[in-house]
Tab-separated table of C-alpha atoms in Angstrom:
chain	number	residue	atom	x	y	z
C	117	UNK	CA	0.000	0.000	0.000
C	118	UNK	CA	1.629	3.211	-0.813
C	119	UNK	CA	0.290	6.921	-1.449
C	120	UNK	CA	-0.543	7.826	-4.986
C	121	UNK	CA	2.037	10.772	-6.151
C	122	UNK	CA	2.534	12.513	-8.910
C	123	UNK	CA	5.097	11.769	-11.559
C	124	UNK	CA	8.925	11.678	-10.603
C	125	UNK	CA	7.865	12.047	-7.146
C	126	UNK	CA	8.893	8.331	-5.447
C	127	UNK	CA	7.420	5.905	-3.882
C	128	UNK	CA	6.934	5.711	0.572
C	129	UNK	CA	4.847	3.309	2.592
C	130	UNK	CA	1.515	5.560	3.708
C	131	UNK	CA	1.589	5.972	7.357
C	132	UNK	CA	-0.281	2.868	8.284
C	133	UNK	CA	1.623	0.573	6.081
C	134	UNK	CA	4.807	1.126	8.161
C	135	UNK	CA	6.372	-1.670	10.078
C	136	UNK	CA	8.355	-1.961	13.206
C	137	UNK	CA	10.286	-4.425	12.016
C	138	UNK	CA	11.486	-2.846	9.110
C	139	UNK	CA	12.141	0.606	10.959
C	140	UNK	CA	14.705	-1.218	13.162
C	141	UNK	CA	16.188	-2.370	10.401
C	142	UNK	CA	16.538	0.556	8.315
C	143	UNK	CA	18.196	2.079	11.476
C	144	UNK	CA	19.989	-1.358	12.416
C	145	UNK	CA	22.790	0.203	9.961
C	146	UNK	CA	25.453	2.495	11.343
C	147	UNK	CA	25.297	4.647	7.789
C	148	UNK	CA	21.627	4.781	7.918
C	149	UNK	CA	21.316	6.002	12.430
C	150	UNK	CA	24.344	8.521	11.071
C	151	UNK	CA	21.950	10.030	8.418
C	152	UNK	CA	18.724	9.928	11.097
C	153	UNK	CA	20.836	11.432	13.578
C	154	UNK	CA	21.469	14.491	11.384
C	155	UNK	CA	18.431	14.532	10.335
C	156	UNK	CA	16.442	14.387	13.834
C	157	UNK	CA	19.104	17.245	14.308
C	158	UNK	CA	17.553	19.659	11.703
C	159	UNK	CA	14.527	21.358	11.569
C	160	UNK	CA	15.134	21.346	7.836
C	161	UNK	CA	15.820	19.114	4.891
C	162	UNK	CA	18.522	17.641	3.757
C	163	UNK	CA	19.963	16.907	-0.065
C	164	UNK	CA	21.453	13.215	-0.009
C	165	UNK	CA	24.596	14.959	-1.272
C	166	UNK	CA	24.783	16.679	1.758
C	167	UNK	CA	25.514	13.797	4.062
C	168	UNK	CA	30.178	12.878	3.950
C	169	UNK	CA	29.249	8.879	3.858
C	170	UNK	CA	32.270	7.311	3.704
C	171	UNK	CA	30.573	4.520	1.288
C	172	UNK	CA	30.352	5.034	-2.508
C	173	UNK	CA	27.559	6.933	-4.169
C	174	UNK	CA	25.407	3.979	-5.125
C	175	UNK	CA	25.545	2.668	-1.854
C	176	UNK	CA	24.434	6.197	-0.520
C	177	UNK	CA	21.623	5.828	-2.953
C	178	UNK	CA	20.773	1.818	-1.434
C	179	UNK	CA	20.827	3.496	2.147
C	180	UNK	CA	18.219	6.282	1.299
C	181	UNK	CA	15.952	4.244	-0.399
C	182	UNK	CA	16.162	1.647	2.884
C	183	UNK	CA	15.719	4.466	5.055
C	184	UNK	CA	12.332	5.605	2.329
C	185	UNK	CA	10.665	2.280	1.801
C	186	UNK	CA	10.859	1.251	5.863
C	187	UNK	CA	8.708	4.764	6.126
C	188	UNK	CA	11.779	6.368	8.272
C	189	UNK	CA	12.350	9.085	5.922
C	190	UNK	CA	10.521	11.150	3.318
C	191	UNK	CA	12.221	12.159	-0.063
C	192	UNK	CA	11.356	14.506	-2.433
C	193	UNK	CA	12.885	15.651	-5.992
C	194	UNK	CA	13.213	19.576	-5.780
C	195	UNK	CA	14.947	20.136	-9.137
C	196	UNK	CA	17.733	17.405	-9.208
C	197	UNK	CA	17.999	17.847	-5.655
C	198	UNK	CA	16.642	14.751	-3.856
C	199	UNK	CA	15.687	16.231	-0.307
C	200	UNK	CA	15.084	14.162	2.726
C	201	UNK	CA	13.079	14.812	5.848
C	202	UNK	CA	12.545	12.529	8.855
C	203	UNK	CA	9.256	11.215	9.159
C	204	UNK	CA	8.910	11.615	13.099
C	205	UNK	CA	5.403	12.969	13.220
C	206	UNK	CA	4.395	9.450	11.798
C	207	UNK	CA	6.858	7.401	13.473
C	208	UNK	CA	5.939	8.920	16.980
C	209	UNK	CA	2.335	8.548	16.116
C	210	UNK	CA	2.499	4.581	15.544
C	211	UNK	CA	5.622	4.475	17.712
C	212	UNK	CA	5.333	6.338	20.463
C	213	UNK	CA	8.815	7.454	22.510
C	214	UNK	CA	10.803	5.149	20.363
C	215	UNK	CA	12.395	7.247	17.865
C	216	UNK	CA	13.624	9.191	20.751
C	217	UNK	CA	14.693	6.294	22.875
C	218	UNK	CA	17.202	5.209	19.936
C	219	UNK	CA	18.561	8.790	19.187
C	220	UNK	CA	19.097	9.180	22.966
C	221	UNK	CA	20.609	5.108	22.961
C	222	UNK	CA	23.085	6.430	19.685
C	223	UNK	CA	24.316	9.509	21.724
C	224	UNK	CA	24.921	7.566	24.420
C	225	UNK	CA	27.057	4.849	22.463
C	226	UNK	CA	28.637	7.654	20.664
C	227	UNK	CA	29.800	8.847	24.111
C	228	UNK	CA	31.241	6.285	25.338
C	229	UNK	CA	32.986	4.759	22.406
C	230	UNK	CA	34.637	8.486	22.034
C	231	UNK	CA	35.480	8.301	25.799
C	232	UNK	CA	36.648	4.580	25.199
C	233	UNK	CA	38.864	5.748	22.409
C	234	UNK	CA	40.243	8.770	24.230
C	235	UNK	CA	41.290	6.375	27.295
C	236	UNK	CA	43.216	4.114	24.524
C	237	UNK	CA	45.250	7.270	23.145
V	223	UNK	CA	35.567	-8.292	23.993
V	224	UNK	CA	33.387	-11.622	25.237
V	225	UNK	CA	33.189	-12.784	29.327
V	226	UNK	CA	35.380	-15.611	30.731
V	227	UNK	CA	33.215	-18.813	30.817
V	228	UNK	CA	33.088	-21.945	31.902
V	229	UNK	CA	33.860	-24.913	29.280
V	230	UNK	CA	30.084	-25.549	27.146
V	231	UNK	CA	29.357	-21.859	28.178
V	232	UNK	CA	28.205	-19.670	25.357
V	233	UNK	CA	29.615	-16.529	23.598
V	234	UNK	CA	28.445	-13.634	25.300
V	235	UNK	CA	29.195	-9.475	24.711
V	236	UNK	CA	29.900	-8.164	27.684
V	237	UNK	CA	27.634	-5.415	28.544
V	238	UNK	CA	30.236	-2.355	27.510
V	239	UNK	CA	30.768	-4.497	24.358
V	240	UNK	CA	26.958	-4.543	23.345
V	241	UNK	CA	26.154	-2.264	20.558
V	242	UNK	CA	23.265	-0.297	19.616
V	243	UNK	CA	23.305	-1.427	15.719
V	244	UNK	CA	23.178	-4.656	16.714
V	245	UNK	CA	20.877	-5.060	19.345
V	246	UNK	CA	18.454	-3.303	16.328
V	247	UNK	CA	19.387	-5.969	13.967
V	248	UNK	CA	18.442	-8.684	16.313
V	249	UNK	CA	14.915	-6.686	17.188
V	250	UNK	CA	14.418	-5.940	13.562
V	251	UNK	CA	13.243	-10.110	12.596
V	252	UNK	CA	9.817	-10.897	13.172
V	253	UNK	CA	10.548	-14.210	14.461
V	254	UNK	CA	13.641	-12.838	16.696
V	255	UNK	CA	10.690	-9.839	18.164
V	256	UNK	CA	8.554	-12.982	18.919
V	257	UNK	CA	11.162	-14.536	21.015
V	258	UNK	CA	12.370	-10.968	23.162
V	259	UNK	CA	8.456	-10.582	23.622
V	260	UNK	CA	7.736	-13.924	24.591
V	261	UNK	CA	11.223	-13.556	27.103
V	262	UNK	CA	10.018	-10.299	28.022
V	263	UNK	CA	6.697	-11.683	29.697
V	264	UNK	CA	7.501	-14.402	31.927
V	265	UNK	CA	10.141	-13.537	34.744
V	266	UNK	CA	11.887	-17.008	34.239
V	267	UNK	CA	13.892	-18.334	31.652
V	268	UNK	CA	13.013	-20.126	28.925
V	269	UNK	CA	14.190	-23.249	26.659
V	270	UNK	CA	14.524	-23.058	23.205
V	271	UNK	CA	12.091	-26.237	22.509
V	272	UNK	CA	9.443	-23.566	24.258
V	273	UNK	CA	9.295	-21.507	21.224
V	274	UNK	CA	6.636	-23.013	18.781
V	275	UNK	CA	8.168	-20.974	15.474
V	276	UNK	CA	7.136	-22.009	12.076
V	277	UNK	CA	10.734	-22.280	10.913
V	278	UNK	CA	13.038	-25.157	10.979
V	279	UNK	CA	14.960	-25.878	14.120
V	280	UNK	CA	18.308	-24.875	12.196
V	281	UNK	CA	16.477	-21.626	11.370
V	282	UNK	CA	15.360	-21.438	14.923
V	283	UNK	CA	19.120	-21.977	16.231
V	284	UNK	CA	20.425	-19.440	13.998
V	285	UNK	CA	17.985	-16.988	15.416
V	286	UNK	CA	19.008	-17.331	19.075
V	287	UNK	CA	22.572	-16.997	18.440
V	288	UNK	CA	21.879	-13.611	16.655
V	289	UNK	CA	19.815	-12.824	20.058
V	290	UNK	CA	22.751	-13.984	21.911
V	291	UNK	CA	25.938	-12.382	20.194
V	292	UNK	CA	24.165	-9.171	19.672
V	293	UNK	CA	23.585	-8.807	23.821
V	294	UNK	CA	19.635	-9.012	24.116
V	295	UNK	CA	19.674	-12.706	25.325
V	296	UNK	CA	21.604	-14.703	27.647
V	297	UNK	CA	21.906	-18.659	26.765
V	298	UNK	CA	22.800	-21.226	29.524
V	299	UNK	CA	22.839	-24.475	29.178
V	300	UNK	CA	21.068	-26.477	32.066
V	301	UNK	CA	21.666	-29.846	31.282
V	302	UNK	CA	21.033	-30.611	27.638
V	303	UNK	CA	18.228	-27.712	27.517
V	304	UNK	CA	19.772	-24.366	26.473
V	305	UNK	CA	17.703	-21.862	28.614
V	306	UNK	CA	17.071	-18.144	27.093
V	307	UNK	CA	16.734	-14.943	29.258
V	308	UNK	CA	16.460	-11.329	28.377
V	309	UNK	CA	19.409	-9.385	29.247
V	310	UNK	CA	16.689	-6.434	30.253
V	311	UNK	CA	19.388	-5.237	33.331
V	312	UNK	CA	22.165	-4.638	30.142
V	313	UNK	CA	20.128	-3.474	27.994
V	314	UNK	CA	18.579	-0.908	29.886
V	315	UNK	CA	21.609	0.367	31.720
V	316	UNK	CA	23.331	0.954	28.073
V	317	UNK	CA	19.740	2.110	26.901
V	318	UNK	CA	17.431	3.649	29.119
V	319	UNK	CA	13.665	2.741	27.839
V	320	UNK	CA	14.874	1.699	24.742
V	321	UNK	CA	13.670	-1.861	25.136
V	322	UNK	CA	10.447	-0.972	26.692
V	323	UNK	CA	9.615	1.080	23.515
V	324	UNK	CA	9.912	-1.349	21.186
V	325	UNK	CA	7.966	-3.710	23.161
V	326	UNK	CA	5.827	-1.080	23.526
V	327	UNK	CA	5.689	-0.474	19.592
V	328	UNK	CA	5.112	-4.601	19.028
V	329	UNK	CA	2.153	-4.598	21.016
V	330	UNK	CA	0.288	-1.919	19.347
V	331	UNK	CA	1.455	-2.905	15.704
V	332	UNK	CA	-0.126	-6.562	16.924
V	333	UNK	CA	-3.118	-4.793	18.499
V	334	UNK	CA	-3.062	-2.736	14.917
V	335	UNK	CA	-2.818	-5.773	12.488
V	336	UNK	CA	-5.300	-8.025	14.419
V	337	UNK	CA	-7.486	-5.080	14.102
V	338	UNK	CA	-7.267	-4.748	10.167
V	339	UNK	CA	-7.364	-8.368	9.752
V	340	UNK	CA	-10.712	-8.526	11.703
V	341	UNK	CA	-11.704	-6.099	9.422
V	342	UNK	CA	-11.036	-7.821	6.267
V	343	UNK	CA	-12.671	-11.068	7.712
């Protein structure tokens, strides 16, 4: 089931059609939380080409369209410019708390693996 | 970064070795979800002939040992059963609430589903 759109415009699970289990997989991937987390960071869009991935372009491309089809993030064409917003309104409405829970879990981790690697230097 | 253990002991992360990516990759299959709720509603531990999955006991193994060497469950074996028990404690010292949110989110994507399918019947 996804939402009719007009031409060029791509495809995304309507709100109801998203699953849990593919959410925590789209996020699962340490690319994919890195993109969430700057986008949960943003009041804004974001192009793809402004994420640094440190993965080629085409797998940049496999990682948005994860993050799109599980219903985690919204994408849009404006010009050439694919833009990307997160789709927290939905995800807190089916899903309530846990979109915050797993930002808050990633800054945690983030913490203490840069505090873990500042003890080993 | 795995625990000391006894000889027939398991593979364990130790809790500042459990990661966030890959405690969402075990949560993320629908059979693996069935097994953390399951663990997460009884305050004992359970065998793995408890589980009544419709997959093949391989299938089933391979599951648990993604539950185990991601941190979410611990395995012990208690004679020739291998017993299975949340590692809720971990979990939610490394990620406050996070656990309870999915479990949270499974329950009302259930509730959801059983819902739509009673309205299809």
């Amino acid at each position: 089931m996804t939402e009719r759109e007009p031409s060029r415009a791509l495809a995304h699970p309507a709100t109801g059609a998203i699953r849990l289990e593919a959410v925590l997989h789209a996020l699962s991937d340490p690319i994919r939380l890195a993109i969430v987390r700057d986008l949960a960071g943003t009041e804004t869009e974001l192009s793809c080409s402004h994420f640094e991935l440190p993965v080629t372009k085409s797998t940049t491309t496999h990682h948005f369209r994860v993050l799109r089809e599980s219903g985690v993030v919204r994408q849009t064409y404006r010009g050439t410019a694919k833009m990307n917003g997160l789709r927290r309104t939905d995800l807190d409405a089916l899903f309530p708390g846990l979109l915050d829970r797993v930002l808050a879990a990633a800054d945690a981790e983030s913490a203490r693996l840069a505090e873990a690697a500042g003890l080993r230097a």
